Coordinates of C-alpha atoms in Angstrom, one line a residue:
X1 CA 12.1 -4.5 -38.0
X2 CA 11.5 -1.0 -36.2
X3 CA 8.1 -1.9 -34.9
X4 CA 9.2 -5.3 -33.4
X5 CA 12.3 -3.8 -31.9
X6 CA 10.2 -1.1 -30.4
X7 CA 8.4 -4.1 -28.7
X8 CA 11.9 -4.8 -27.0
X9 CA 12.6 -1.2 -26.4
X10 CA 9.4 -0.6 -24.1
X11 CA 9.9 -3.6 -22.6
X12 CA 13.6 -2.7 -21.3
X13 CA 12.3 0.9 -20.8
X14 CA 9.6 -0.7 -18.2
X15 CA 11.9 -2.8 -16.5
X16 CA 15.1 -0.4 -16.2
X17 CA 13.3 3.0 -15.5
X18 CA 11.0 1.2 -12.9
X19 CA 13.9 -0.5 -11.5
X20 CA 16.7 2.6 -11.4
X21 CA 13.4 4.8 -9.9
X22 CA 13.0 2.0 -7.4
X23 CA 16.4 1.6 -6.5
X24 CA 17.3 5.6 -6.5
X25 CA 14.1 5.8 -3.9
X26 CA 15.7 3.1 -2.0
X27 CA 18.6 4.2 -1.2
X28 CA 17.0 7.7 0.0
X29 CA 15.3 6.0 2.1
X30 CA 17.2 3.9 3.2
X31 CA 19.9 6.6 3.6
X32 CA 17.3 8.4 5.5
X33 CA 16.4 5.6 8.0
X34 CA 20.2 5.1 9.3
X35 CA 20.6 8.8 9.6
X36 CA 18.0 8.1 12.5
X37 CA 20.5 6.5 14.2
X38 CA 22.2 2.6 13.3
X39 CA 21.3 -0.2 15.7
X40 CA 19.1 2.7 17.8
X41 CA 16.1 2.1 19.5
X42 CA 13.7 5.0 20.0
X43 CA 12.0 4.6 23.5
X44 CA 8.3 6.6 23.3
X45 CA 4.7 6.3 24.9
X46 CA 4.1 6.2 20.8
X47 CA 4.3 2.8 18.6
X48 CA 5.7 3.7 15.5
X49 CA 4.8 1.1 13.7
X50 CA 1.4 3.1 12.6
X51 CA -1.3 1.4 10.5
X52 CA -5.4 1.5 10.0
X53 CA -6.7 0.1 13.0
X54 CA -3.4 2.7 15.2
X55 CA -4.8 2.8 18.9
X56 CA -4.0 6.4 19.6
X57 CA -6.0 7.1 22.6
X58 CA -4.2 4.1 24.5
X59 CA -0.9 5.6 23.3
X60 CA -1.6 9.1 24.4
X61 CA -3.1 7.8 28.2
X62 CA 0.7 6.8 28.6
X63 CA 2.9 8.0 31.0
X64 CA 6.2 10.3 29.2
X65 CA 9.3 9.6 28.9
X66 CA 11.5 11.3 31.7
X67 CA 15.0 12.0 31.5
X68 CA 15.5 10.0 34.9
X69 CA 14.8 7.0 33.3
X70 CA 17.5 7.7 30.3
X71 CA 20.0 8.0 33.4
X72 CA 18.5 4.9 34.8
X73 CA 19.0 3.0 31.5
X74 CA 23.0 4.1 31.4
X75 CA 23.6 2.6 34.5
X76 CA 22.0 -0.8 34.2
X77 CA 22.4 -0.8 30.5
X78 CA 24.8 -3.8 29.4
X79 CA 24.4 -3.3 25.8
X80 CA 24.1 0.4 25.2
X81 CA 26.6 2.6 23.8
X82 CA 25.1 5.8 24.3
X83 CA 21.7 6.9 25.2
X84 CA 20.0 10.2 24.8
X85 CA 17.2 12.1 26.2
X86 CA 15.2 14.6 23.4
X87 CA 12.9 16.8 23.6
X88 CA 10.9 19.2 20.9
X89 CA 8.1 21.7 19.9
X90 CA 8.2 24.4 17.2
X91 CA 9.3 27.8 17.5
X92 CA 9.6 31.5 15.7
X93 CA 12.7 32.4 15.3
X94 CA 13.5 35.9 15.3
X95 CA 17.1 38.1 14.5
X96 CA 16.6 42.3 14.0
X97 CA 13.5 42.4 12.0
X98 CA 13.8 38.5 10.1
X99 CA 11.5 35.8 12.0
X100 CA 11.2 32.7 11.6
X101 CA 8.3 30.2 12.1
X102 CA 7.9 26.8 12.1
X103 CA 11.5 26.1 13.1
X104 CA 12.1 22.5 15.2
X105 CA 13.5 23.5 18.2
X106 CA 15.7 20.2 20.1
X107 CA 16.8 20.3 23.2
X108 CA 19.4 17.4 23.7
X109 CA 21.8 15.5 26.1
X110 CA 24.8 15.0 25.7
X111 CA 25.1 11.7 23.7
X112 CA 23.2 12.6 21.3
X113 CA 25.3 13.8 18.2
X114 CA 27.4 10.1 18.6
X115 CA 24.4 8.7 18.0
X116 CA 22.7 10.8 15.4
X117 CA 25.2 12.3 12.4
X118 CA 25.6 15.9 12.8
X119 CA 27.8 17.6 10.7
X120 CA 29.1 20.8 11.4
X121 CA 29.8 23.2 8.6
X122 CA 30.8 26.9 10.4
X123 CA 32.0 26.7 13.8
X124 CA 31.4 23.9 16.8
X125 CA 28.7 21.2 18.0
X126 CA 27.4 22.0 21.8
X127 CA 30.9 21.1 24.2
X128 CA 30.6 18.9 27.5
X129 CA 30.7 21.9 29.5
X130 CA 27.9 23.8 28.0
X131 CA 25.8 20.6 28.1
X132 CA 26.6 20.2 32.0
X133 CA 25.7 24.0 32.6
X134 CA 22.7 24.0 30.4
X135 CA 24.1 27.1 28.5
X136 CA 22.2 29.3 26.1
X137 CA 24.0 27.9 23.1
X138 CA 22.8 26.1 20.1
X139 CA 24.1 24.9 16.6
X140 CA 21.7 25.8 13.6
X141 CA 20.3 24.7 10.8
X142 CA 21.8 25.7 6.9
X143 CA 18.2 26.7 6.2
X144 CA 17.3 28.5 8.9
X145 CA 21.0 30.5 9.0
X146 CA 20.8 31.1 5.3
X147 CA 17.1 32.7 5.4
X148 CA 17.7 34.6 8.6
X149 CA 21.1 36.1 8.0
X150 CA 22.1 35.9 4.0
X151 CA 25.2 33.6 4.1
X152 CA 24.6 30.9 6.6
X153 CA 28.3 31.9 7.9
X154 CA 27.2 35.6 9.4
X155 CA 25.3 33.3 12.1
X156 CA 28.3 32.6 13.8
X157 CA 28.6 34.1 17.4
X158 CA 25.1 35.9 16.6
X159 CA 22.0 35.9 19.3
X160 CA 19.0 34.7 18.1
X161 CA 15.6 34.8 19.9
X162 CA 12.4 32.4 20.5
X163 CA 10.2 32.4 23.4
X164 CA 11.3 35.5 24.8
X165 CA 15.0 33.5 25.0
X166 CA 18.3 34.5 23.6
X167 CA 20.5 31.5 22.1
X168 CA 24.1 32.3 21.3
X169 CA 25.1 30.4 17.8
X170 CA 28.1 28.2 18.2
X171 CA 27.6 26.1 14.8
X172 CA 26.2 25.8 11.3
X173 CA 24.8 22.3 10.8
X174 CA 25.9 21.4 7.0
X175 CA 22.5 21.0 4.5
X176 CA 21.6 17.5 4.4
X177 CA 18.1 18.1 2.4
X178 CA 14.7 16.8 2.5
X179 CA 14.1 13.2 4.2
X180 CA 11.3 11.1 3.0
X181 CA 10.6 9.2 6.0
X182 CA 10.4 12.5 8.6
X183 CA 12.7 12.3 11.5
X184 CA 14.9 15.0 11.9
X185 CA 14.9 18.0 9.7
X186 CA 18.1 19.6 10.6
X187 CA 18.1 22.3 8.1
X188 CA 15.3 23.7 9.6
X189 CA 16.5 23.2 13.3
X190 CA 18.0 24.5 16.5
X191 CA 19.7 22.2 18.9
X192 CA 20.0 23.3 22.7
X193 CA 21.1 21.5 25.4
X194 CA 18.1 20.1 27.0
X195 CA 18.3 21.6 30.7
X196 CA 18.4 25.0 29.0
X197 CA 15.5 23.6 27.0
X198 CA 13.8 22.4 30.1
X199 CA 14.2 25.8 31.5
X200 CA 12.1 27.7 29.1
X201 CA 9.5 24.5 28.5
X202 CA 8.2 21.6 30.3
X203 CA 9.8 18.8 29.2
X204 CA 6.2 17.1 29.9
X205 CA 4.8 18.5 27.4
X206 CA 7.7 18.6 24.6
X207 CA 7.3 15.4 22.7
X208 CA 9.9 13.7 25.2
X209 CA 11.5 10.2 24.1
X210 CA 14.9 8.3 24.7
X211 CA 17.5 7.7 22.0
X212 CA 19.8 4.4 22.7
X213 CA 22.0 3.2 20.3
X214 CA 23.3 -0.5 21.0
X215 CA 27.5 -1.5 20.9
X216 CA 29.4 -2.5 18.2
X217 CA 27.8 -6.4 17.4
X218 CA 25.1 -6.1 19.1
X219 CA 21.6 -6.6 17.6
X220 CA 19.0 -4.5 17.7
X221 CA 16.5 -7.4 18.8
X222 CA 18.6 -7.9 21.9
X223 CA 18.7 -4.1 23.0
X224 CA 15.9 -3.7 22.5
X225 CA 14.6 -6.9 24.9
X226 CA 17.1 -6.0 27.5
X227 CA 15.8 -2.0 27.0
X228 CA 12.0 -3.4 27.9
X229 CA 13.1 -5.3 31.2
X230 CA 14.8 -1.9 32.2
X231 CA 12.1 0.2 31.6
X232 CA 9.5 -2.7 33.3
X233 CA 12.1 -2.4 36.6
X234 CA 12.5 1.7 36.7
X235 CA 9.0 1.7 35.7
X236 CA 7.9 -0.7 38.6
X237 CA 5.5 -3.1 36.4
X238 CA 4.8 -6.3 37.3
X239 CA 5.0 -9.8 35.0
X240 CA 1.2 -9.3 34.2
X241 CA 1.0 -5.9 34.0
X242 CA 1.5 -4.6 30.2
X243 CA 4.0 -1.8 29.2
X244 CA 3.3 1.1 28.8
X245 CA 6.0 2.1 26.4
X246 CA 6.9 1.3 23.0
X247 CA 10.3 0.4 21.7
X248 CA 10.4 1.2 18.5
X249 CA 13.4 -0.7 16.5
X250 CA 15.1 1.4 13.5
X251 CA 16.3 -1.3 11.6
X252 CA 12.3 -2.4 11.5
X253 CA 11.6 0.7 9.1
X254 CA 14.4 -0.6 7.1
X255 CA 13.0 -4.0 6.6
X256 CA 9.7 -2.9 5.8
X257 CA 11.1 -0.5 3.3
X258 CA 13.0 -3.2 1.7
X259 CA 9.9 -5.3 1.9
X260 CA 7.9 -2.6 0.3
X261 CA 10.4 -2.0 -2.8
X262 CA 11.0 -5.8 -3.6
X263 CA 6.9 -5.5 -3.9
X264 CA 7.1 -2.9 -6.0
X265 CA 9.9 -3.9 -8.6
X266 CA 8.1 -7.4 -8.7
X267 CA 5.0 -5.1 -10.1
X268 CA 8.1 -3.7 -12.7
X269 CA 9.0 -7.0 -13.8
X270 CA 5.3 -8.0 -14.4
X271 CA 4.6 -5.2 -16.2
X272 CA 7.4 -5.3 -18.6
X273 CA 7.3 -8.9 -19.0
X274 CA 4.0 -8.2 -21.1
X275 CA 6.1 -5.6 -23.2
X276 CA 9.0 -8.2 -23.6
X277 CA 6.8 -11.3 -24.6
X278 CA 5.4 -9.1 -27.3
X279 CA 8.6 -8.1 -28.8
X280 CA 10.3 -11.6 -28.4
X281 CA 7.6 -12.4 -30.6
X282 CA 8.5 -10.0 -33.2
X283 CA 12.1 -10.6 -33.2
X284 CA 11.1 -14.0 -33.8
X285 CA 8.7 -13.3 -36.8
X286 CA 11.3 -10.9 -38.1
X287 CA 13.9 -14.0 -37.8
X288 CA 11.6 -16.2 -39.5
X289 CA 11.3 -13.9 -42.8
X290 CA 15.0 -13.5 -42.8
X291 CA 15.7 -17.4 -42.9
X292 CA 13.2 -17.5 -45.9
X293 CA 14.4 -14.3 -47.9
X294 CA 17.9 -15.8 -47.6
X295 CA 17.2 -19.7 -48.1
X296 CA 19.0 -20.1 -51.7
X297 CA 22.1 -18.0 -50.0
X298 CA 22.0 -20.1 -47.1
X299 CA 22.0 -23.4 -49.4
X300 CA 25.1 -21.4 -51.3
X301 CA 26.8 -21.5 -47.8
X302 CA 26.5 -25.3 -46.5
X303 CA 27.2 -26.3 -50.6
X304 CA 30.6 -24.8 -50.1
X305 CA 31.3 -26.7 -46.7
X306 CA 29.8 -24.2 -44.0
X307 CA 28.9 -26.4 -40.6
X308 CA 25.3 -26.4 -39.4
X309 CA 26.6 -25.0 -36.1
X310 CA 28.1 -21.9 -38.5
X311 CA 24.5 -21.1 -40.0
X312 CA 22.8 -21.4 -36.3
X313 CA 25.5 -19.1 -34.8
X314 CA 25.1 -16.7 -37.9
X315 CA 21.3 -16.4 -37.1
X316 CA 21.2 -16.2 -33.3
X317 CA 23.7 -13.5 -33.4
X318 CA 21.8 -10.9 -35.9
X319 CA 18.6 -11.7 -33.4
X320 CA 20.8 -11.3 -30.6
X321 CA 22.2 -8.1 -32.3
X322 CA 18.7 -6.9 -33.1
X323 CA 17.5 -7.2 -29.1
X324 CA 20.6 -5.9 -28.1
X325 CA 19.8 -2.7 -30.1
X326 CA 16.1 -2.2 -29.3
X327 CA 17.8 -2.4 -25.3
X328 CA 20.2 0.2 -25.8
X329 CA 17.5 2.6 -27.3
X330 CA 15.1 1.3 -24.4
X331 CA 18.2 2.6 -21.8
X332 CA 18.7 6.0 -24.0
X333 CA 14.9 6.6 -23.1
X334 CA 15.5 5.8 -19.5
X335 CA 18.3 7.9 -19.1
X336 CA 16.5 10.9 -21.0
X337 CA 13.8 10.3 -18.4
X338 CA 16.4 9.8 -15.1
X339 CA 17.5 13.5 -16.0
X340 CA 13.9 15.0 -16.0
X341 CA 13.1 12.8 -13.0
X342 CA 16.2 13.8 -11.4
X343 CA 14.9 17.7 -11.8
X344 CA 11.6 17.7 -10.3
X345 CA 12.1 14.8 -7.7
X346 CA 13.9 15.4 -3.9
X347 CA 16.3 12.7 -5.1
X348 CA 18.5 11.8 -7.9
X349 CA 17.7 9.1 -10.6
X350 CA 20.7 6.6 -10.7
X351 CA 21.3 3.9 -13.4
X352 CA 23.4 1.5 -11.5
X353 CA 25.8 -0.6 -13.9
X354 CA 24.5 -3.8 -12.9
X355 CA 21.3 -2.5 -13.6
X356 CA 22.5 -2.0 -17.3
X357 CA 24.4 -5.2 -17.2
X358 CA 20.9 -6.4 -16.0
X359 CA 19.3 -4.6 -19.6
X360 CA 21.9 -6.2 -21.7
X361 CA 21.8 -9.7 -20.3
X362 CA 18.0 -9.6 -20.5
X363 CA 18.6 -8.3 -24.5
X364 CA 21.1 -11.1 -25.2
X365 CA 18.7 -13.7 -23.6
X366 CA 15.8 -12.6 -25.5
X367 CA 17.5 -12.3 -28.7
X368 CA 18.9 -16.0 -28.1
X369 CA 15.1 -17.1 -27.5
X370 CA 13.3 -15.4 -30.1
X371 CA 16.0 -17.0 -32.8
X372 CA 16.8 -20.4 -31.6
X373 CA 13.6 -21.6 -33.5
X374 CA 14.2 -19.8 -37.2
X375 CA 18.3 -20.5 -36.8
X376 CA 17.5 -24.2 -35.8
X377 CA 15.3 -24.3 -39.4
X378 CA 18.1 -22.7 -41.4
X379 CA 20.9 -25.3 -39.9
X380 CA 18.7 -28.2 -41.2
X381 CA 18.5 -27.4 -44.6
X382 CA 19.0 -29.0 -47.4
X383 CA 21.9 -27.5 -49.4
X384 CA 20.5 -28.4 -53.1
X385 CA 16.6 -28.1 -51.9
X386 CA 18.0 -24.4 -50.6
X387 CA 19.9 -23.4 -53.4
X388 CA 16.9 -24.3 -55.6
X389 CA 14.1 -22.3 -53.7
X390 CA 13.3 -18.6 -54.8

């Protein structure tokens, strides 16, 4: 009985750890993707999209994004919400005798934190006013406060230098952690208003693109459509001429993603359904010696007046029973494995319940099919030919 429930066991341990792995990686990701901004559309000289045959040289021969055109897209701009102009390189950052390198340095306008979510543990985001006078202030990242000063706290109303510049720290941006699909690593950023940025670089040569996140109900397909005709007109391109700028849809990356992870928990399910068939197979042998050790008592039974229907419940319940167990020990091993996972991984592992409802169901199923065949035998029997057999 052990060894065909441990059939069973596997098979449930396949299915539910690939599954809760699967679905935990999900929704980081996914998290990750709307943290780059919900119903945005990234305006680049870059395609996004990536992939083997990637034409980087005609990508790179492209003009840059300028922030005259994100001004020229909130006035014509029926659709937009906001729109924001960014800008980026890496820096040193240094305070007394602690430097930094390596740290993402953003210079932004002034949209940018409604559509991006920046959350602001110590002190204040950038104000209007700051943004208008392209100030020497900045918010900072948990990381970077917490290395470079102790207690990310102390940063507070401190002046820290990069480039030869002084930035006065208004705000502590709250730890958000590691993303798996890149973007914006806040905990190891500082975030200036871009004409103080464009005061210390070119903003030619800083990795310039346009942020524009659509209104409330509007899709993403449509912005970004209406988003290409804008840039055609303030770009001056004819009908036959080809763009030369990408608009690179958000909600894309999540599709793929989802695409991706239904490919990869079909692989699961294959996988486990090998496991599964085997122990089905052994419940049912194990079912099949039962009905014979226990043909005289089952003869006893229907003698006395016990239904047909009574011996084929009795039967499919104890396989039932015995699935259900080898599940539960198959989701004990998950679970065992979902706390070392959860240790080493930048995520957690999460059993969702109707993932375990999923295990159970599957159990109950199994248990149902593996003993319909040796509980159909045992209802048919013959009560005097039973009670006669050794």
């Amino acid at each position: 009985t052990f060894l065909s429930l441990f059939g069973i066991t596997i098979g449930i341990f396949c299915i539910i750890g690939v599954l809760a792995t699967v679905d935990s990686l999900e929704r980081k990701v996914q998290t990750d993707i709307k943290s780059l901004g919900s119903n945005t559309i990234y305006i680049d000289k870059w395609d996004y999209g990536g992939g083997s045959e990637y034409p980087w040289w005609k990508f790179m021969k492209r003009p840059d994004m300028k922030i005259e055109e994100m001004r020229f897209i909130q006035t014509r701009s029926t659709l937009a919400s906001n729109a924001a102009f960014v800008n980026s390189t890496n820096v040193n950052l240094i305070y007394t005798d602690n430097q930094l390198s390596g740290v993402s340095l953003f210079g932004v306008t002034e949209d940018y934190n409604q559509i991006q979510t920046i959350d602001i543990q110590f002190g204040r985001y950038i104000n209007d006013a700051e943004f208008t006078r392209g100030a020497a202030v900045g918010v900072l990242g948990y990381l970077n406060a917490e290395d470079l000063f102790g207690k990310p706290e102390k940063a507070l109303g401190k002046l820290v230098d990069f480039n030869g510049k002084k930035v006065y720290i208004t705000g502590i941006i709250q730890k958000q952690g590691q993303s798996l699909v890149g973007g914006f690593d806040y905990d190891r950023a500082l975030i200036i208003p871009q004409r103080y940025f464009a005061s210390v670089y070119d903003p030619k040569f800083s990795n310039p693109f346009i942020m524009v996140q659509g209104k409330s109900g509007t899709s993403s397909k449509a912005l970004a459509e209406e988003l290409t005709g804008i840039m055609r007109q303030v770009r001056k391109l004819s009908p036959r001429d080809e763009v030369n700028f990408s608009c690179n849809d958000v909600a894309q990356f999540s599709e793929q993603a989802s695409s991706f992870f239904g490919s990869v928990n079909a692989g699961g399910w294959a996988i486990a359904g090998l496991s599964l068939i085997v122990g089905a197979f052994g419940v049912a042998n194990i079912m099949f010696v039962t009905v014979r050790e226990r043909t005289s008592q089952i003869g006893l039974k229907k003698a006395i007046g016990a239904k047909s229907r009574t011996i084929l419940t009795e039967f499919l319940l104890e396989s039932a029973f015995l699935c259900i167990i080898g599940g539960l020990v198959g989701l004990l091993l998950v679970w065992l494995l979902s706390l070392i996972l959860s240790s080493v991984l930048p995520f957690p592992i999460f059993i969702a319940p109707n993932i375990i409802i999923l295990a159970l169901s599957i159990c109950i199923i199994l248990g149902i099919i593996s003993g319909i065949i040796p509980a159909r035998i045992a209802a048919k029997m013959n009560p005097v030919v039973a009670i006669r057999s050794k």
